[in-house]
Coordinates of C-alpha atoms and ligand atoms in Angstrom, one line a residue:
M1 CA 62.4 72.4 199.7
N2 CA 63.9 70.9 202.7
S3 CA 61.1 69.3 204.2
A4 CA 61.2 66.8 207.0
L5 CA 59.7 64.3 204.7
Q6 CA 62.4 64.8 202.2
A7 CA 65.1 64.3 204.9
V8 CA 63.4 61.2 206.1
E9 CA 63.4 59.8 202.6
Q10 CA 66.9 60.5 202.1
D11 CA 68.2 58.9 205.4
W12 CA 65.6 57.9 207.8
R13 CA 68.2 56.8 210.5
A14 CA 69.6 60.1 210.6
F15 CA 66.2 61.8 210.8
D16 CA 65.1 59.3 213.6
R17 CA 68.3 60.2 215.6
A18 CA 67.7 64.0 215.1
H19 CA 64.0 64.3 215.7
V20 CA 62.5 61.2 217.5
W21 CA 62.5 60.5 221.1
H22 CA 63.3 57.0 222.3
P23 CA 62.5 55.9 225.8
Y24 CA 64.6 57.9 228.5
S25 CA 66.8 59.3 225.6
S26 CA 68.7 62.3 224.9
M27 CA 67.7 64.2 221.7
T28 CA 71.4 65.7 221.6
A29 CA 73.6 63.0 222.7
P30 CA 71.7 59.8 221.4
L31 CA 72.8 56.3 222.2
P32 CA 73.5 53.7 219.4
M33 CA 69.9 52.6 217.8
F34 CA 69.6 49.2 215.9
P35 CA 67.0 49.4 213.1
V36 CA 64.6 46.5 213.0
Q37 CA 63.2 45.4 209.7
S38 CA 61.1 42.6 210.9
A39 CA 60.5 39.9 213.5
R40 CA 59.4 36.3 213.7
G41 CA 59.3 33.7 216.6
V42 CA 62.1 34.7 218.9
H43 CA 64.2 36.5 216.3
L44 CA 64.5 40.1 215.3
R45 CA 65.9 40.8 212.0
L46 CA 67.8 43.9 211.6
E47 CA 67.6 46.0 208.3
D48 CA 71.4 44.8 207.7
G49 CA 70.0 41.2 207.5
R50 CA 71.4 40.1 210.9
E51 CA 69.2 38.0 213.1
L52 CA 69.0 38.3 216.8
I53 CA 67.8 36.2 219.5
D54 CA 65.3 38.2 221.5
G55 CA 66.2 38.0 225.3
M56 CA 63.6 41.0 226.3
A57 CA 60.3 40.0 224.8
S58 CA 59.9 43.5 224.0
W59 CA 59.9 44.5 227.7
W60 CA 58.0 41.3 229.0
A61 CA 55.2 41.6 226.5
A62 CA 56.0 39.1 223.5
I63 CA 55.4 35.8 225.4
H64 CA 54.6 33.9 222.2
G65 CA 57.4 35.4 220.1
Y66 CA 56.7 37.7 217.0
N67 CA 54.5 37.5 214.0
H68 CA 52.4 34.4 215.5
P69 CA 49.9 33.3 212.9
R70 CA 47.1 32.8 215.6
L71 CA 47.6 36.3 216.7
N72 CA 47.9 37.8 213.4
R73 CA 44.6 35.9 212.4
A74 CA 42.9 37.4 215.4
L75 CA 43.6 41.0 214.6
Q76 CA 42.8 40.5 210.8
E77 CA 39.7 39.0 211.5
Q78 CA 38.6 41.9 214.1
L79 CA 40.0 44.3 211.5
G80 CA 37.3 43.2 209.1
K81 CA 34.5 44.0 211.6
M82 CA 35.8 47.1 213.3
A83 CA 39.3 48.7 214.5
H84 CA 37.7 50.8 217.3
V85 CA 34.5 52.4 218.6
M86 CA 34.3 54.3 221.5
F87 CA 33.4 52.5 224.7
G88 CA 30.9 55.2 226.2
G89 CA 27.5 53.9 225.5
L90 CA 28.7 51.2 223.1
T91 CA 30.1 47.8 223.8
H92 CA 31.3 44.9 222.2
R93 CA 31.9 41.1 222.3
P94 CA 35.9 41.2 222.3
A95 CA 35.7 43.3 225.5
A96 CA 33.2 41.3 227.5
R97 CA 35.2 38.0 226.4
L98 CA 38.3 39.4 227.7
A99 CA 36.9 40.5 230.8
A100 CA 35.9 37.1 231.3
H101 CA 39.1 35.5 230.8
L102 CA 40.6 38.1 233.3
I103 CA 38.1 37.1 235.9
D104 CA 38.6 33.5 235.4
L105 CA 42.6 33.4 235.5
T106 CA 42.8 36.0 238.4
P107 CA 42.0 35.3 242.3
P108 CA 38.2 34.9 242.5
P109 CA 37.3 38.0 244.4
L110 CA 38.3 40.2 241.4
Q111 CA 35.1 40.5 239.4
H112 CA 35.2 43.9 237.7
V113 CA 37.3 45.1 234.8
F114 CA 38.5 48.6 233.5
F115 CA 40.3 48.6 230.4
A116 CA 43.1 51.1 230.0
D117 CA 45.6 51.8 227.2
S118 CA 48.9 51.4 229.0
G119 CA 50.3 49.8 232.3
S120 CA 51.0 53.4 233.7
V121 CA 47.4 54.2 233.1
A122 CA 46.1 51.3 234.8
V123 CA 48.2 52.3 237.8
E124 CA 46.6 55.5 237.6
I125 CA 43.3 54.0 237.6
A126 CA 44.1 51.8 240.4
I127 CA 45.1 54.7 242.7
K128 CA 41.9 56.6 241.8
M129 CA 39.8 53.6 242.5
A130 CA 41.5 53.3 246.2
I131 CA 40.9 57.0 246.8
Q132 CA 37.3 57.1 245.3
Y133 CA 36.5 54.2 247.1
W134 CA 37.4 55.7 250.7
Y135 CA 35.9 59.0 249.4
A136 CA 32.4 57.4 248.9
Q137 CA 33.0 55.5 252.3
G138 CA 32.9 59.1 253.9
Y139 CA 36.8 59.2 254.4
P140 CA 38.3 61.9 251.8
E141 CA 41.4 61.9 254.0
R142 CA 42.3 58.7 253.3
N143 CA 44.0 59.4 249.9
R144 CA 47.7 58.4 250.5
L145 CA 49.5 55.3 249.6
L146 CA 51.9 53.2 251.3
T147 CA 54.7 51.3 249.0
I148 CA 57.9 49.5 249.1
R149 CA 61.2 50.9 248.0
S150 CA 62.5 49.6 244.6
G151 CA 59.4 49.5 243.0
Y152 CA 58.5 50.6 239.6
H153 CA 54.9 51.5 238.7
G154 CA 55.0 53.7 235.6
D155 CA 56.0 57.1 234.3
T156 CA 52.8 59.2 234.7
F157 CA 52.7 61.3 237.8
G158 CA 50.6 59.3 240.1
A159 CA 52.7 56.1 239.0
M160 CA 55.8 58.0 239.4
S161 CA 55.0 59.1 242.8
V162 CA 55.1 55.4 244.0
C163 CA 58.2 54.5 242.2
D164 CA 61.5 54.0 244.2
P165 CA 62.3 57.5 245.7
V166 CA 66.1 57.2 245.0
G167 CA 66.4 55.2 241.7
G168 CA 63.0 56.8 240.4
M169 CA 62.2 60.4 239.4
H170 CA 61.6 62.0 242.7
A171 CA 64.2 64.3 243.0
L172 CA 63.4 66.1 239.9
F173 CA 59.7 66.4 240.5
T174 CA 59.9 67.2 244.3
G175 CA 57.0 69.5 244.9
V176 CA 54.9 68.2 242.0
L177 CA 54.6 64.6 242.9
P178 CA 52.1 63.8 245.8
K179 CA 53.9 62.7 248.9
H180 CA 53.4 59.0 249.7
S181 CA 54.9 56.8 252.3
F182 CA 57.8 54.3 251.6
V183 CA 59.1 51.3 253.7
H184 CA 62.2 49.3 252.8
A185 CA 62.0 46.7 250.2
P186 CA 61.7 43.2 251.6
Q187 CA 65.1 41.2 252.0
C188 CA 64.1 37.6 252.3
R189 CA 64.4 35.5 249.1
D190 CA 62.8 32.4 250.4
D191 CA 60.1 31.6 253.1
S192 CA 62.7 29.7 254.9
D193 CA 64.8 32.6 255.9
W194 CA 61.6 34.8 256.7
Q195 CA 62.1 37.3 259.6
E196 CA 59.4 38.9 261.3
A197 CA 61.5 42.0 261.6
E198 CA 61.0 42.6 257.8
L199 CA 57.5 43.9 258.6
A200 CA 58.3 46.0 261.5
E201 CA 58.5 49.3 259.6
M202 CA 55.2 48.7 257.6
R203 CA 53.4 47.5 260.7
Q204 CA 54.5 50.8 262.3
Q205 CA 53.5 53.1 259.5
L206 CA 50.2 51.5 259.0
R207 CA 49.4 51.7 262.7
S208 CA 50.2 55.4 263.0
G209 CA 48.9 56.4 259.6
A210 CA 46.0 54.1 258.8
H211 CA 43.6 57.1 259.1
Q212 CA 45.2 58.5 255.9
I213 CA 46.1 55.6 253.9
A214 CA 44.0 54.5 251.2
A215 CA 46.0 51.5 249.9
V216 CA 49.2 49.6 249.9
I217 CA 50.6 49.3 246.2
L218 CA 53.3 46.9 245.5
E219 CA 54.7 44.4 242.8
P220 CA 54.2 40.8 244.1
I221 CA 57.3 38.6 244.3
V222 CA 59.2 40.4 241.6
Q223 CA 60.1 44.0 241.4
G224 CA 60.7 44.8 237.6
A225 CA 62.3 48.1 236.5
G226 CA 63.0 49.3 239.9
G227 CA 65.8 46.9 240.3
M228 CA 64.9 43.7 239.4
R229 CA 64.6 42.2 242.9
F230 CA 62.7 38.9 244.0
Y231 CA 61.4 38.5 247.5
C232 CA 59.4 35.8 249.3
P233 CA 55.9 34.7 249.3
E234 CA 55.5 35.0 253.3
Y235 CA 56.1 38.8 252.9
L236 CA 53.2 39.2 250.5
R237 CA 50.9 37.0 252.9
Q238 CA 51.9 39.2 255.9
V239 CA 51.2 42.5 254.1
R240 CA 47.9 41.0 252.9
M241 CA 47.2 40.3 256.5
L242 CA 48.4 43.6 257.8
C243 CA 46.1 45.4 255.3
D244 CA 43.0 43.4 256.4
E245 CA 44.0 44.1 260.2
H246 CA 44.0 48.0 259.4
D247 CA 41.3 47.7 256.7
I248 CA 43.5 49.2 254.1
L249 CA 43.2 48.1 250.3
L250 CA 45.9 46.3 248.6
I251 CA 46.9 47.0 244.9
A252 CA 49.1 44.4 243.0
D253 CA 50.9 45.6 240.0
E254 CA 51.3 42.5 238.0
I255 CA 52.0 44.5 234.9
A256 CA 55.5 42.7 234.3
T257 CA 54.7 39.7 236.5
G258 CA 51.4 38.5 234.9
F259 CA 50.7 35.9 232.4
G260 CA 53.1 33.1 233.8
R261 CA 56.5 35.1 233.7
T262 CA 57.3 34.0 237.5
G263 CA 56.1 30.4 237.3
Q264 CA 52.4 31.1 238.2
M265 CA 49.8 32.7 236.0
F266 CA 50.0 35.7 238.4
A267 CA 52.6 36.3 241.1
C268 CA 50.1 36.7 243.8
E269 CA 49.4 32.7 243.7
H270 CA 52.8 32.1 244.9
A271 CA 51.4 33.4 248.2
D272 CA 47.9 32.3 247.6
I273 CA 46.5 36.0 248.1
A274 CA 44.1 38.1 246.5
P275 CA 44.6 41.7 246.2
D276 CA 41.7 44.3 246.4
I277 CA 42.8 46.0 242.9
L278 CA 45.0 44.2 240.4
C279 CA 46.7 45.7 237.4
V280 CA 47.9 44.0 234.2
G281 CA 49.2 45.0 230.9
K282 CA 52.6 44.1 229.1
A283 CA 52.0 40.5 227.9
L284 CA 48.2 41.0 227.9
T285 CA 48.0 41.4 224.1
G286 CA 51.2 38.9 223.6
G287 CA 53.1 42.0 222.9
Y288 CA 51.1 43.1 219.7
M289 CA 49.1 46.3 221.0
T290 CA 49.1 48.7 224.1
L291 CA 46.4 47.6 226.4
A292 CA 46.3 47.2 230.1
A293 CA 43.5 46.6 232.8
T294 CA 42.5 47.2 236.3
L295 CA 40.4 44.6 238.2
T296 CA 38.7 45.2 241.5
T297 CA 36.4 43.5 243.7
G298 CA 32.6 43.5 244.1
R299 CA 33.4 45.5 247.5
V300 CA 35.6 48.3 246.1
A301 CA 33.1 48.4 243.0
A302 CA 30.0 48.8 244.9
G303 CA 31.8 51.1 247.3
I304 CA 32.8 53.4 244.8
C305 CA 29.2 53.5 243.2
S306 CA 27.4 53.7 246.5
A307 CA 27.9 57.4 247.1
D308 CA 28.0 60.6 245.2
P309 CA 29.0 61.0 242.3
G310 CA 27.9 57.3 241.9
V311 CA 30.5 56.6 238.9
F312 CA 33.8 56.1 238.6
L313 CA 35.6 59.0 237.3
H314 CA 37.4 57.7 234.2
G315 CA 37.1 57.2 230.6
P316 CA 40.0 57.0 227.9
T317 CA 39.1 57.7 224.4
F318 CA 40.5 54.5 223.3
M319 CA 39.0 52.4 226.0
A320 CA 38.8 48.4 225.3
N321 CA 40.1 49.2 221.8
P322 CA 38.6 46.2 219.8
L323 CA 41.5 45.1 217.8
A324 CA 43.7 45.1 221.3
C325 CA 40.8 43.1 223.1
A326 CA 40.8 40.6 220.2
V327 CA 44.3 40.0 220.3
A328 CA 44.6 39.6 224.0
N329 CA 41.8 37.2 223.7
A330 CA 44.0 35.0 221.2
S331 CA 46.9 35.7 223.4
I332 CA 45.5 34.2 226.5
E333 CA 43.8 31.3 224.6
L334 CA 47.1 30.5 223.0
L335 CA 48.8 30.7 226.4
L336 CA 46.2 28.4 228.1
E337 CA 46.5 25.9 225.4
S338 CA 50.3 25.7 225.5
P339 CA 52.4 24.0 228.2
W340 CA 53.3 27.4 229.5
Q341 CA 54.3 26.2 233.0
A342 CA 56.8 23.6 231.7
R343 CA 58.4 26.1 229.5
V344 CA 58.8 28.9 231.9
A345 CA 60.3 26.0 234.4
A346 CA 62.5 25.0 231.6
I347 CA 63.6 28.4 230.8
G348 CA 64.4 29.0 234.4
R349 CA 66.5 25.8 234.5
G350 CA 68.5 27.1 231.4
L351 CA 69.0 30.4 232.8
E352 CA 70.3 29.1 235.9
A353 CA 72.8 26.6 234.3
G354 CA 73.6 29.2 231.5
L355 CA 74.4 32.0 233.7
A356 CA 76.0 30.2 236.6
P357 CA 79.7 30.8 235.2
C358 CA 79.1 34.8 236.0
R359 CA 78.8 33.9 239.7
D360 CA 82.6 33.6 240.1
L361 CA 83.2 36.8 238.4
P362 CA 84.6 39.3 240.7
H363 CA 82.6 42.3 239.3
V364 CA 79.4 40.5 239.5
R365 CA 77.5 41.0 242.6
E366 CA 74.8 38.3 242.2
V367 CA 73.1 36.2 239.8
R368 CA 69.4 35.2 240.3
V369 CA 66.7 33.5 238.4
C370 CA 62.8 33.5 239.1
G371 CA 60.3 32.0 236.7
A372 CA 61.6 32.8 233.2
I373 CA 63.6 35.9 234.3
G374 CA 67.5 35.7 234.7
V375 CA 69.4 38.7 236.1
I376 CA 73.1 39.2 236.4
E377 CA 73.6 42.3 238.9
L378 CA 77.0 44.0 238.5
R379 CA 79.0 46.1 240.9
Q380 CA 79.1 48.8 238.6
P381 CA 76.7 50.3 236.2
V382 CA 77.0 49.0 232.5
D383 CA 78.5 51.1 229.5
M384 CA 75.4 51.7 227.6
R385 CA 77.5 52.9 224.4
W386 CA 79.3 49.4 224.6
M387 CA 77.1 46.9 225.9
P388 CA 74.2 46.5 223.6
A389 CA 76.3 46.5 220.5
Q390 CA 78.4 43.7 222.2
F391 CA 75.2 41.6 222.4
V392 CA 74.4 42.5 218.8
D393 CA 77.7 41.4 217.5
R394 CA 77.0 38.0 219.2
G395 CA 73.6 37.6 217.7
V396 CA 71.3 38.5 220.9
W397 CA 69.2 41.4 221.8
L398 CA 69.4 42.3 225.5
R399 CA 68.9 46.1 226.8
P400 CA 70.5 46.2 230.4
F401 CA 70.0 49.0 232.7
R402 CA 71.9 50.8 235.6
N403 CA 74.1 47.9 236.6
L404 CA 71.6 45.0 235.6
V405 CA 72.0 42.6 232.7
Y406 CA 68.9 40.5 232.5
A407 CA 66.9 38.5 230.0
M408 CA 63.1 37.6 229.9
P409 CA 62.7 35.8 226.7
P410 CA 59.7 34.7 225.0
Y411 CA 58.0 31.5 226.2
V412 CA 58.7 29.7 222.8
I413 CA 62.5 30.0 222.9
S414 CA 64.3 26.5 222.3
A415 CA 67.1 25.1 224.6
D416 CA 69.5 25.9 221.9
E417 CA 68.6 29.6 221.7
L418 CA 68.3 29.9 225.2
A419 CA 72.0 28.5 225.4
A420 CA 73.1 30.8 222.9
L421 CA 71.6 33.8 224.8
T422 CA 73.1 33.0 228.2
Q423 CA 76.5 32.3 226.4
A424 CA 76.4 35.8 225.0
M425 CA 75.5 37.2 228.4
V426 CA 78.5 35.1 230.0
E427 CA 81.0 36.5 227.4
V428 CA 79.8 40.1 227.3
V429 CA 79.6 40.3 231.1
A430 CA 83.2 38.6 231.4
A431 CA 84.3 41.2 228.9
A432 CA 83.1 44.1 230.6
G433 CA 85.0 43.1 233.8
Q434 CA 88.1 43.3 231.6
R435 CA 87.6 46.9 230.5
Ligands
LIG1 C1 56.0 48.6 232.6 C2 55.5 48.6 234.1 C3 54.5 49.5 234.2 C4 54.2 50.8 233.2 O1 53.5 50.3 232.0 P1 53.5 51.0 230.6 O2 52.8 50.2 229.7 O3 55.0 51.2 230.2 O4 52.8 52.2 231.0 C5 53.9 49.6 235.5 N1 54.1 48.7 236.3 C6 55.1 47.8 236.3 C7 55.4 46.7 237.3 C8 55.6 47.6 234.9 O5 56.7 46.7 234.7

């Protein structure tokens, strides 16, 4: 009689609240949810007909906006051929094309591509590549990672183990997570205030621990979900040199920063360095489908395959899904044909100007902008029962976390839409101070 299907048909929202997990959510005390009916361009359309300007690009992903005719067509064309085939023993043109795009766009040493189904898995693969590389070289004890605090690399176990140890999930999973080494996060914002002392802790750790460290892993230039922090290119350059000095691999997690978000196609370009292993995801498919990739150099690929077991030990069921590869190819081609660099710069200027009034608010610690990312850091955590609804009432979609109200809109946002977005941020942040 009372099947779940009957319940969902009677009131799908109530059913969703009672039965469906959302990211980082409680099943017993759920936060307000806003039902989306459709999305087009930079707008999300709610079930009640309200239109919201999207300030999140669906967590860095929807760089071209929603329902883009070019991306839709790429998917439809691929769908007419095949939605999926296994990648073991079979191959297809969309995957090869995508690998070629990634090799052309990323630093020259990166020549080999492993496709994964999500960002977290791409990070797992990067870690596994580093460990398997040293194993094959005859150094099985080189299986530790070194990272900087305030990082975020995903929610699976390997990725979690290199997330910020305080803000991340370490306390809960102590004893389960592998123990890696952390050094303080870089403080310098600009190369002009670079301090040699920034590197002292990492230099010391690498000197004493090099024999057991496989790789340094970090997010270049912008640390995302670990705190929305920005740091200077010189730090990255110095870390690259230190890794070379100690013969340690460098893993760059560009899952958030990739595809132009920071003003360069990849954030490593700000420092003109090449990592040994690079993770991409999020904007890879323009926000259409889940797909990620891990790239590596000829040296690492050959190293892994030069000794027992002679193969890289990974192979997800949905590896290199043709639909995802086809839409990723279209998304990259669309990006390359667009004036993306000018758009990102214009968004950066719009965020600077639009968010400037927040700088004077006593409960605001800092306002910062990098590329097309704008962050308001408050002195107190935001009230998640209150703030998202305030944004929705003002016609925008933003999802703050902890004490951070931030925006990284689709690159196609217009100047007027961006002004409306920042206006709402200023109003709501000001109102938060009055409560
Ligand atoms: C989002 C993110 C991940 C994890 O990607 P998922 O697709 O959510 O698994 C890893 N690293 C960084 C830097 C990210 O921003």
